[in-house]
């Protein structure tokens, strides 16, 4: 079950958002981090028509609009590994008829009314709308994988550029599955069923098995009654579309990989809080991780003075040690050779860069690996490395312009170029 990119060569062509940008824009005198480890200490990036025209040390075109970036650093637009923010799920499917009689018959597949939390036919990009991207731009996030984030078989995730018009780059990028129950936990089905872990696993496996049979019948010339959920699952079951599988603990990772093996799915783990415990297995199967980095500030290590009910120091030290351990998860994944991308995961926008910096300064992840997790590795995992992730001629003109090193706490995003259009984040 070798991991490969989310988007394939069969992706449809797209029209750049900045087609109206007829005059080139030259970003000059900038320090340029290409995103693949290369750095140009003082160079120029020229963009036009929504794409990068050139990057290097040559002089800018005389007819270009000039952006003097002396003292600033240009990075590739940061790529968000996963988010469900801005996705509004369509209303329920309505009446699915009367349940079949099962005392004397054995229906070939599950009754649709029992398929709670099964939204395989929903496409996230068709249900995604955000009116203001200012908070994304402050973090340098300019594109990412947008998913529904709810249910068991959750539907198809889309790759979107973080802007208002014509923003969906790849509609059917990946199927998304979670085997967590609906019994009060996040990511449940919202119907309260199935309310147990075993029930959720059984329901997912049964739907996948039914969809597999449905596809086999069609391939053999049969004429099964059309089912939108089963139709939507065919690409994942045939291996032409990867499957994003939510898993945090070592046990959840193992469960997801077992299901992927059973049905021939190309798995990508999403969440990955403790994924480094499965690093060898993930590396061996070539499975990447969309890594949630939801770290807080350091917890207290000393009990509150003059408080008889203060938490004991030993408990506080245990909490601090656990916090440190989780911050070290990305480094352990990197050491194991597992490719990963950082995610905002919807609710982590405001402190995305802060969390990246904690992973570097406290967790020990190298600055270079962190940058790749936001740029070239993220784009490669999502299958859009030919469009995003590095500053190279021919790629989309998505750039982040900062007043220093992204890994330093005092550095902020000054401007972004998204779809070829300049947006000043720090108003002058």
Short mmCIF file of C-alpha atoms in Angstrom, two decimals:
data_model
loop_
_atom_site.label_atom_id
_atom_site.label_comp_id
_atom_site.label_asym_id
_atom_site.label_seq_id
_atom_site.Cartn_x
_atom_site.Cartn_y
_atom_site.Cartn_z
CA UNK A 1 0.00 0.00 0.00
CA UNK A 2 2.46 2.63 -1.16
CA UNK A 3 1.48 6.23 -0.57
CA UNK A 4 1.33 8.48 -3.59
CA UNK A 5 0.14 12.01 -4.14
CA UNK A 6 -3.48 13.00 -3.67
CA UNK A 7 -3.92 14.60 -7.05
CA UNK A 8 -2.86 12.66 -10.12
CA UNK A 9 -1.79 13.53 -13.63
CA UNK A 10 -5.42 13.15 -14.65
CA UNK A 11 -6.36 16.35 -12.82
CA UNK A 12 -8.29 18.81 -14.93
CA UNK A 13 -6.55 21.98 -16.05
CA UNK A 14 -7.43 25.19 -14.25
CA UNK A 15 -7.60 28.85 -15.21
CA UNK A 16 -5.42 31.07 -13.00
CA UNK A 17 -7.36 33.57 -10.91
CA UNK A 18 -5.09 36.43 -11.96
CA UNK A 19 -5.72 36.13 -15.68
CA UNK A 20 -6.58 39.82 -15.60
CA UNK A 21 -3.07 40.66 -14.39
CA UNK A 22 -1.65 41.67 -17.76
CA UNK A 23 1.27 43.69 -16.39
CA UNK A 24 4.04 41.77 -14.61
CA UNK A 25 4.83 42.33 -10.94
CA UNK A 26 8.52 42.22 -9.97
CA UNK A 27 9.46 41.57 -6.33
CA UNK A 28 13.02 42.86 -6.15
CA UNK A 29 15.96 42.92 -3.73
CA UNK A 30 14.44 40.09 -1.70
CA UNK A 31 15.93 37.16 0.13
CA UNK A 32 14.21 34.22 -1.60
CA UNK A 33 13.74 30.80 0.00
CA UNK A 34 12.85 28.53 -2.90
CA UNK A 35 11.29 25.87 -0.65
CA UNK A 36 13.59 23.00 -1.65
CA UNK A 37 16.54 24.08 0.48
CA UNK A 38 17.91 26.60 -1.99
CA UNK A 39 18.22 30.27 -1.04
CA UNK A 40 18.87 33.35 -3.17
CA UNK A 41 20.24 36.02 -0.85
CA UNK A 42 19.26 38.93 -3.08
CA UNK A 43 17.02 38.24 -6.05
CA UNK A 44 13.91 38.98 -8.02
CA UNK A 45 10.66 37.09 -8.53
CA UNK A 46 8.51 38.11 -11.49
CA UNK A 47 4.85 37.06 -11.63
CA UNK A 48 2.26 37.55 -14.35
CA UNK A 49 -1.07 36.00 -15.24
CA UNK A 50 -1.26 34.17 -11.93
CA UNK A 51 2.04 32.33 -12.46
CA UNK A 52 5.70 32.76 -11.62
CA UNK A 53 7.50 33.93 -14.76
CA UNK A 54 11.05 33.94 -13.43
CA UNK A 55 13.11 33.78 -10.25
CA UNK A 56 16.79 34.60 -9.89
CA UNK A 57 19.26 37.44 -9.80
CA UNK A 58 18.47 38.98 -13.19
CA UNK A 59 17.13 42.53 -13.37
CA UNK A 60 13.38 42.96 -13.37
CA UNK A 61 11.48 43.81 -16.58
CA UNK A 62 11.26 47.55 -17.19
CA UNK A 63 7.51 47.40 -17.79
CA UNK A 64 6.79 45.61 -14.49
CA UNK A 65 5.20 47.04 -11.38
CA UNK A 66 8.00 47.17 -8.81
CA UNK A 67 7.78 45.83 -5.25
CA UNK A 68 11.04 46.64 -3.48
CA UNK A 69 11.41 43.87 -0.89
CA UNK A 70 14.80 44.92 0.51
CA UNK A 71 15.13 43.50 4.02
CA UNK A 72 12.26 41.05 3.42
CA UNK A 73 12.19 37.30 2.76
CA UNK A 74 9.97 35.63 0.16
CA UNK A 75 8.70 32.10 0.82
CA UNK A 76 6.44 29.82 -1.21
CA UNK A 77 2.81 30.21 -0.13
CA UNK A 78 2.27 27.93 2.87
CA UNK A 79 0.09 24.92 2.07
CA UNK A 80 -2.49 23.88 4.67
CA UNK A 81 -2.51 20.08 4.99
CA UNK A 82 -6.13 19.92 6.14
CA UNK A 83 -9.00 22.16 7.18
CA UNK A 84 -12.76 21.86 7.48
CA UNK A 85 -13.33 25.55 8.12
CA UNK A 86 -15.98 27.13 5.92
CA UNK A 87 -17.61 23.86 4.83
CA UNK A 88 -21.40 23.73 5.29
CA UNK A 89 -22.77 20.23 4.87
CA UNK A 90 -25.91 19.77 2.77
CA UNK A 91 -29.12 18.79 4.57
CA UNK A 92 -30.00 15.14 5.12
CA UNK A 93 -31.07 12.78 2.41
CA UNK A 94 -34.73 12.80 3.40
CA UNK A 95 -37.01 9.76 3.16
CA UNK A 96 -35.19 6.57 2.21
CA UNK A 97 -38.32 4.40 2.18
CA UNK A 98 -39.27 1.37 4.21
CA UNK A 99 -36.65 -0.94 5.63
CA UNK A 100 -36.41 -4.27 3.79
CA UNK A 101 -37.84 -7.41 5.38
CA UNK A 102 -34.85 -9.43 6.63
CA UNK A 103 -36.43 -12.36 8.46
CA UNK A 104 -36.85 -14.39 5.30
CA UNK A 105 -34.58 -12.48 2.91
CA UNK A 106 -30.91 -11.54 2.80
CA UNK A 107 -30.54 -8.20 0.98
CA UNK A 108 -27.26 -7.95 -0.98
CA UNK A 109 -26.26 -4.69 0.71
CA UNK A 110 -27.08 -2.49 3.67
CA UNK A 111 -30.34 -0.55 3.68
CA UNK A 112 -29.60 3.10 3.00
CA UNK A 113 -31.49 4.17 6.12
CA UNK A 114 -28.87 2.47 8.29
CA UNK A 115 -25.98 4.33 6.69
CA UNK A 116 -25.67 7.05 9.31
CA UNK A 117 -22.74 9.38 8.89
CA UNK A 118 -22.04 8.06 5.39
CA UNK A 119 -21.56 11.09 3.14
CA UNK A 120 -19.33 9.63 0.46
CA UNK A 121 -20.98 11.58 -2.35
CA UNK A 122 -20.47 15.00 -0.71
CA UNK A 123 -17.68 17.10 -2.29
CA UNK A 124 -16.20 19.57 0.18
CA UNK A 125 -15.21 22.11 -2.46
CA UNK A 126 -18.82 22.37 -3.62
CA UNK A 127 -19.90 23.29 -0.07
CA UNK A 128 -17.04 25.60 0.93
CA UNK A 129 -17.35 29.34 1.29
CA UNK A 130 -15.24 31.86 3.20
CA UNK A 131 -15.69 35.59 2.73
CA UNK A 132 -12.56 36.84 4.52
CA UNK A 133 -9.12 35.23 4.38
CA UNK A 134 -7.28 37.85 6.45
CA UNK A 135 -6.49 35.46 9.30
CA UNK A 136 -5.15 32.88 6.84
CA UNK A 137 -2.91 35.47 5.21
CA UNK A 138 -1.48 36.56 8.58
CA UNK A 139 -0.21 32.99 8.94
CA UNK A 140 0.99 32.74 5.34
CA UNK A 141 -1.57 30.05 4.46
CA UNK A 142 -2.63 30.42 0.84
CA UNK A 143 -3.95 26.98 -0.22
CA UNK A 144 -4.85 23.64 1.30
CA UNK A 145 -6.94 20.51 1.52
CA UNK A 146 -10.54 21.38 2.42
CA UNK A 147 -12.63 18.54 3.87
CA UNK A 148 -16.05 18.08 5.49
CA UNK A 149 -14.54 16.89 8.80
CA UNK A 150 -17.76 15.23 9.95
CA UNK A 151 -19.21 11.74 9.80
CA UNK A 152 -17.70 8.32 9.23
CA UNK A 153 -17.21 8.09 5.49
CA UNK A 154 -17.08 11.84 5.19
CA UNK A 155 -17.00 12.55 1.48
CA UNK A 156 -14.48 13.91 -0.94
CA UNK A 157 -11.93 16.53 0.11
CA UNK A 158 -10.93 19.28 -2.34
CA UNK A 159 -7.75 21.28 -2.82
CA UNK A 160 -8.53 24.98 -2.72
CA UNK A 161 -6.68 28.25 -3.00
CA UNK A 162 -7.49 30.62 -0.16
CA UNK A 163 -9.29 33.31 -2.12
CA UNK A 164 -12.86 34.08 -3.10
CA UNK A 165 -13.15 33.53 -6.85
CA UNK A 166 -12.57 30.25 -8.73
CA UNK A 167 -10.74 28.91 -5.71
CA UNK A 168 -11.19 25.13 -6.10
CA UNK A 169 -8.13 23.69 -7.81
CA UNK A 170 -9.01 19.98 -7.48
CA UNK A 171 -12.55 18.96 -6.59
CA UNK A 172 -12.19 15.21 -6.05
CA UNK A 173 -8.81 15.11 -4.32
CA UNK A 174 -9.27 12.44 -1.63
CA UNK A 175 -11.94 10.39 0.14
CA UNK A 176 -12.06 10.97 3.91
CA UNK A 177 -12.84 8.30 6.52
CA UNK A 178 -13.02 8.29 10.32
CA UNK A 179 -13.84 5.19 12.35
CA UNK A 180 -14.61 7.14 15.51
CA UNK A 181 -18.06 6.60 16.97
CA UNK A 182 -20.77 9.23 17.26
CA UNK A 183 -21.03 8.77 21.00
CA UNK A 184 -20.20 12.33 21.96
CA UNK A 185 -16.74 12.57 20.43
CA UNK A 186 -15.61 15.02 17.80
CA UNK A 187 -15.92 13.91 14.22
CA UNK A 188 -19.02 11.85 14.96
CA UNK A 189 -22.06 11.35 12.79
CA UNK A 190 -24.32 13.81 14.70
CA UNK A 191 -27.13 11.22 14.65
CA UNK A 192 -25.78 9.49 17.75
CA UNK A 193 -25.42 6.24 15.81
CA UNK A 194 -23.37 4.18 15.85
CA UNK A 195 -22.62 5.01 19.44
CA UNK A 196 -19.74 2.59 19.93
CA UNK A 197 -16.32 2.18 18.39
CA UNK A 198 -17.05 -1.36 17.20
CA UNK A 199 -20.27 -0.14 15.62
CA UNK A 200 -18.49 2.64 13.76
CA UNK A 201 -15.82 0.26 12.46
CA UNK A 202 -18.43 -2.30 11.43
CA UNK A 203 -20.51 0.31 9.60
CA UNK A 204 -17.50 1.67 7.69
CA UNK A 205 -16.33 -1.81 6.72
CA UNK A 206 -19.80 -2.87 5.62
CA UNK A 207 -20.26 0.20 3.42
CA UNK A 208 -16.81 -0.31 1.87
CA UNK A 209 -17.57 -3.99 1.27
CA UNK A 210 -20.95 -3.16 -0.30
CA UNK A 211 -19.34 -0.50 -2.49
CA UNK A 212 -16.70 -3.02 -3.55
CA UNK A 213 -19.39 -5.53 -4.54
CA UNK A 214 -21.30 -2.79 -6.35
CA UNK A 215 -18.21 -1.94 -8.40
CA UNK A 216 -17.52 -5.59 -9.19
CA UNK A 217 -21.07 -6.10 -10.43
CA UNK A 218 -20.77 -3.08 -12.72
CA UNK A 219 -17.42 -4.28 -14.06
CA UNK A 220 -18.91 -7.69 -14.84
CA UNK A 221 -21.65 -6.11 -16.91
CA UNK A 222 -24.30 -6.12 -14.22
CA UNK A 223 -26.80 -3.34 -13.72
CA UNK A 224 -27.06 -2.60 -9.98
CA UNK A 225 -29.42 0.13 -8.86
CA UNK A 226 -27.43 3.34 -8.95
CA UNK A 227 -26.14 4.40 -5.55
CA UNK A 228 -24.37 7.76 -5.21
CA UNK A 229 -22.37 6.74 -2.12
CA UNK A 230 -21.07 3.55 -3.73
CA UNK A 231 -20.30 5.40 -6.95
CA UNK A 232 -18.29 8.01 -5.06
CA UNK A 233 -16.21 5.32 -3.33
CA UNK A 234 -15.08 3.59 -6.52
CA UNK A 235 -12.01 5.78 -7.13
CA UNK A 236 -10.72 5.15 -3.59
CA UNK A 237 -11.38 1.41 -3.85
CA UNK A 238 -9.61 1.23 -7.20
CA UNK A 239 -6.60 3.09 -5.79
CA UNK A 240 -6.88 6.04 -8.16
CA UNK A 241 -7.85 8.36 -5.32
CA UNK A 242 -6.18 8.30 -1.87
CA UNK A 243 -8.08 8.09 1.40
CA UNK A 244 -7.47 10.47 4.30
CA UNK A 245 -8.00 8.49 7.51
CA UNK A 246 -8.34 10.21 10.87
CA UNK A 247 -6.06 8.69 13.50
CA UNK A 248 -4.17 10.07 16.49
CA UNK A 249 -3.09 7.21 18.75
CA UNK A 250 -0.86 4.30 17.80
CA UNK A 251 -3.90 2.03 18.00
CA UNK A 252 -5.96 4.28 15.71
CA UNK A 253 -3.15 4.40 13.19
CA UNK A 254 -2.90 0.60 13.19
CA UNK A 255 -6.68 0.30 12.79
CA UNK A 256 -6.71 2.70 9.85
CA UNK A 257 -3.85 0.92 8.11
CA UNK A 258 -5.57 -2.44 8.60
CA UNK A 259 -8.75 -1.15 6.96
CA UNK A 260 -6.69 0.35 4.16
CA UNK A 261 -4.98 -2.99 3.58
CA UNK A 262 -8.29 -4.86 3.65
CA UNK A 263 -9.86 -2.71 0.94
CA UNK A 264 -6.79 -1.69 -1.05
CA UNK A 265 -6.99 1.98 -0.04
CA UNK A 266 -4.07 4.38 -0.41
CA UNK A 267 -4.04 5.78 3.10
CA UNK A 268 -2.89 9.15 4.36
CA UNK A 269 -3.15 9.62 8.12
CA UNK A 270 -4.78 12.82 9.34
CA UNK A 271 -4.29 14.10 12.90
CA UNK A 272 -1.26 12.04 13.87
CA UNK A 273 -0.91 13.33 17.44
CA UNK A 274 1.08 10.23 18.46
CA UNK A 275 1.85 8.97 14.96
CA UNK A 276 5.59 8.77 15.63
CA UNK A 277 4.88 5.67 17.73
CA UNK A 278 3.96 4.04 14.40
CA UNK A 279 6.82 5.68 12.51
CA UNK A 280 8.45 2.48 11.29
CA UNK A 281 5.14 1.09 10.06
CA UNK A 282 4.18 4.33 8.33
CA UNK A 283 7.57 4.57 6.67
CA UNK A 284 7.41 0.95 5.52
CA UNK A 285 4.03 1.46 3.88
CA UNK A 286 4.93 4.85 2.45
CA UNK A 287 2.06 6.55 4.31
CA UNK A 288 2.26 10.30 4.88
CA UNK A 289 0.71 12.25 7.75
CA UNK A 290 -1.36 15.44 7.74
CA UNK A 291 -0.17 16.55 11.15
CA UNK A 292 -2.34 18.58 13.49
CA UNK A 293 -0.16 20.93 15.55
CA UNK A 294 -2.55 22.13 18.25
CA UNK A 295 -0.07 22.93 21.00
CA UNK A 296 -0.66 25.40 23.80
CA UNK A 297 1.81 27.51 25.73
CA UNK A 298 3.91 25.61 28.24
CA UNK A 299 1.82 24.38 31.18
CA UNK A 300 2.71 25.49 34.70
CA UNK A 301 5.39 23.47 36.46
CA UNK A 302 5.07 25.04 39.90
CA UNK A 303 1.95 24.83 42.14
CA UNK A 304 0.17 28.07 42.91
CA UNK A 305 1.44 29.59 46.12
CA UNK A 306 -0.82 29.82 49.18
CA UNK A 307 -3.44 27.62 47.49
CA UNK A 308 -4.32 24.56 49.60
CA UNK A 309 -6.06 22.99 46.60
CA UNK A 310 -3.19 23.59 44.17
CA UNK A 311 -2.29 20.79 41.78
CA UNK A 312 0.67 18.83 43.19
CA UNK A 313 4.06 19.52 41.63
CA UNK A 314 4.46 15.89 40.53
CA UNK A 315 1.23 16.11 38.51
CA UNK A 316 2.31 19.41 36.95
CA UNK A 317 5.67 17.91 35.98
CA UNK A 318 3.91 14.96 34.35
CA UNK A 319 1.74 17.35 32.34
CA UNK A 320 4.79 19.33 31.27
CA UNK A 321 6.61 16.16 30.22
CA UNK A 322 3.59 15.07 28.15
CA UNK A 323 3.47 18.51 26.51
CA UNK A 324 7.15 18.24 25.61
CA UNK A 325 6.64 14.72 24.27
CA UNK A 326 3.88 15.85 21.93
CA UNK A 327 5.95 18.75 20.69
CA UNK A 328 8.64 16.21 19.79
CA UNK A 329 6.24 14.11 17.67
CA UNK A 330 7.10 15.89 14.37
CA UNK A 331 10.85 15.45 14.92
CA UNK A 332 10.41 11.75 15.64
CA UNK A 333 8.37 11.38 12.45
CA UNK A 334 11.09 13.19 10.50
CA UNK A 335 13.77 10.97 12.08
CA UNK A 336 11.75 7.91 11.03
CA UNK A 337 11.64 9.16 7.44
CA UNK A 338 7.88 9.78 7.40
CA UNK A 339 6.75 12.65 5.19
CA UNK A 340 4.25 15.02 6.82
CA UNK A 341 2.45 18.32 6.30
CA UNK A 342 1.28 20.72 9.00
CA UNK A 343 -2.43 21.49 9.19
CA UNK A 344 -4.49 24.33 10.62
CA UNK A 345 -7.35 21.81 11.04
CA UNK A 346 -9.90 24.62 10.94
CA UNK A 347 -9.67 26.01 14.44
CA UNK A 348 -5.92 26.56 14.75
CA UNK A 349 -5.57 29.51 12.40
CA UNK A 350 -4.57 32.22 14.87
CA UNK A 351 -1.57 30.39 16.30
CA UNK A 352 -0.48 28.29 13.32
CA UNK A 353 2.97 29.92 13.02
CA UNK A 354 3.31 29.99 16.80
CA UNK A 355 2.83 26.23 16.89
CA UNK A 356 5.33 25.71 14.08
CA UNK A 357 7.86 27.74 16.08
CA UNK A 358 7.22 25.65 19.22
CA UNK A 359 7.83 22.47 17.24
CA UNK A 360 11.22 23.91 16.19
CA UNK A 361 12.39 25.60 19.40
CA UNK A 362 11.05 23.06 21.92
CA UNK A 363 10.29 19.93 19.91
CA UNK A 364 13.65 19.94 18.14
CA UNK A 365 12.41 19.74 14.56
CA UNK A 366 14.86 21.32 12.15
CA UNK A 367 13.91 24.63 10.59
CA UNK A 368 14.35 23.11 7.12
CA UNK A 369 12.00 20.20 7.85
CA UNK A 370 9.41 22.59 9.26
CA UNK A 371 9.54 24.74 6.14
CA UNK A 372 9.13 21.68 3.91
CA UNK A 373 6.11 20.61 5.99
CA UNK A 374 4.49 23.94 5.08
CA UNK A 375 5.63 24.08 1.46
CA UNK A 376 7.22 21.43 -0.77
CA UNK A 377 6.35 18.33 1.29
CA UNK A 378 2.81 19.55 1.87
CA UNK A 379 2.31 20.21 -1.84
CA UNK A 380 3.79 16.82 -2.75
CA UNK A 381 1.53 14.94 -0.30
CA UNK A 382 -1.52 16.75 -1.69
CA UNK A 383 -0.40 15.97 -5.23
CA UNK A 384 0.05 19.55 -6.36
CA UNK A 385 3.81 19.76 -6.22
CA UNK A 386 3.79 20.74 -9.88
CA UNK A 387 1.78 23.87 -8.99
CA UNK A 388 2.65 24.82 -5.42
CA UNK A 389 5.30 24.39 -2.75
CA UNK A 390 8.37 26.00 -4.33
CA UNK A 391 9.21 29.27 -6.05
CA UNK A 392 9.89 28.16 -9.60
CA UNK A 393 8.97 29.43 -13.04
CA UNK A 394 5.68 28.02 -14.25
CA UNK A 395 4.20 27.43 -10.81
CA UNK A 396 1.27 29.32 -9.34
CA UNK A 397 2.11 32.79 -8.06
CA UNK A 398 1.45 32.08 -4.38
CA UNK A 399 4.09 33.80 -2.26
CA UNK A 400 4.52 34.87 1.36
CA UNK A 401 6.62 37.97 2.08
CA UNK A 402 7.87 38.23 5.68
CA UNK A 403 10.11 40.65 7.55
CA UNK A 404 12.56 37.92 8.56
CA UNK A 405 12.92 34.25 9.40
CA UNK A 406 9.56 32.49 9.71
CA UNK A 407 10.96 30.52 12.67
CA UNK A 408 11.56 33.66 14.76
CA UNK A 409 8.82 34.88 17.07
CA UNK A 410 9.12 38.51 16.01
CA UNK A 411 8.63 37.80 12.32
CA UNK A 412 5.29 38.65 10.71
CA UNK A 413 3.77 38.35 7.27
CA UNK A 414 3.99 41.69 5.48
CA UNK A 415 2.24 40.80 2.20
CA UNK A 416 1.07 37.79 0.24
CA UNK A 417 0.75 37.13 -3.45
CA UNK A 418 -2.21 34.79 -3.93
CA UNK A 419 -3.32 33.79 -7.40
CA UNK A 420 -0.94 36.46 -8.67
CA UNK A 421 -2.66 39.28 -6.73
CA UNK A 422 -0.82 41.23 -4.04
CA UNK A 423 -2.49 41.64 -0.65
CA UNK A 424 -0.76 43.74 2.01
CA UNK A 425 -1.27 42.12 5.41
CA UNK A 426 0.54 44.86 7.33
CA UNK A 427 -1.05 48.08 6.18
CA UNK A 428 1.37 50.89 5.43
#
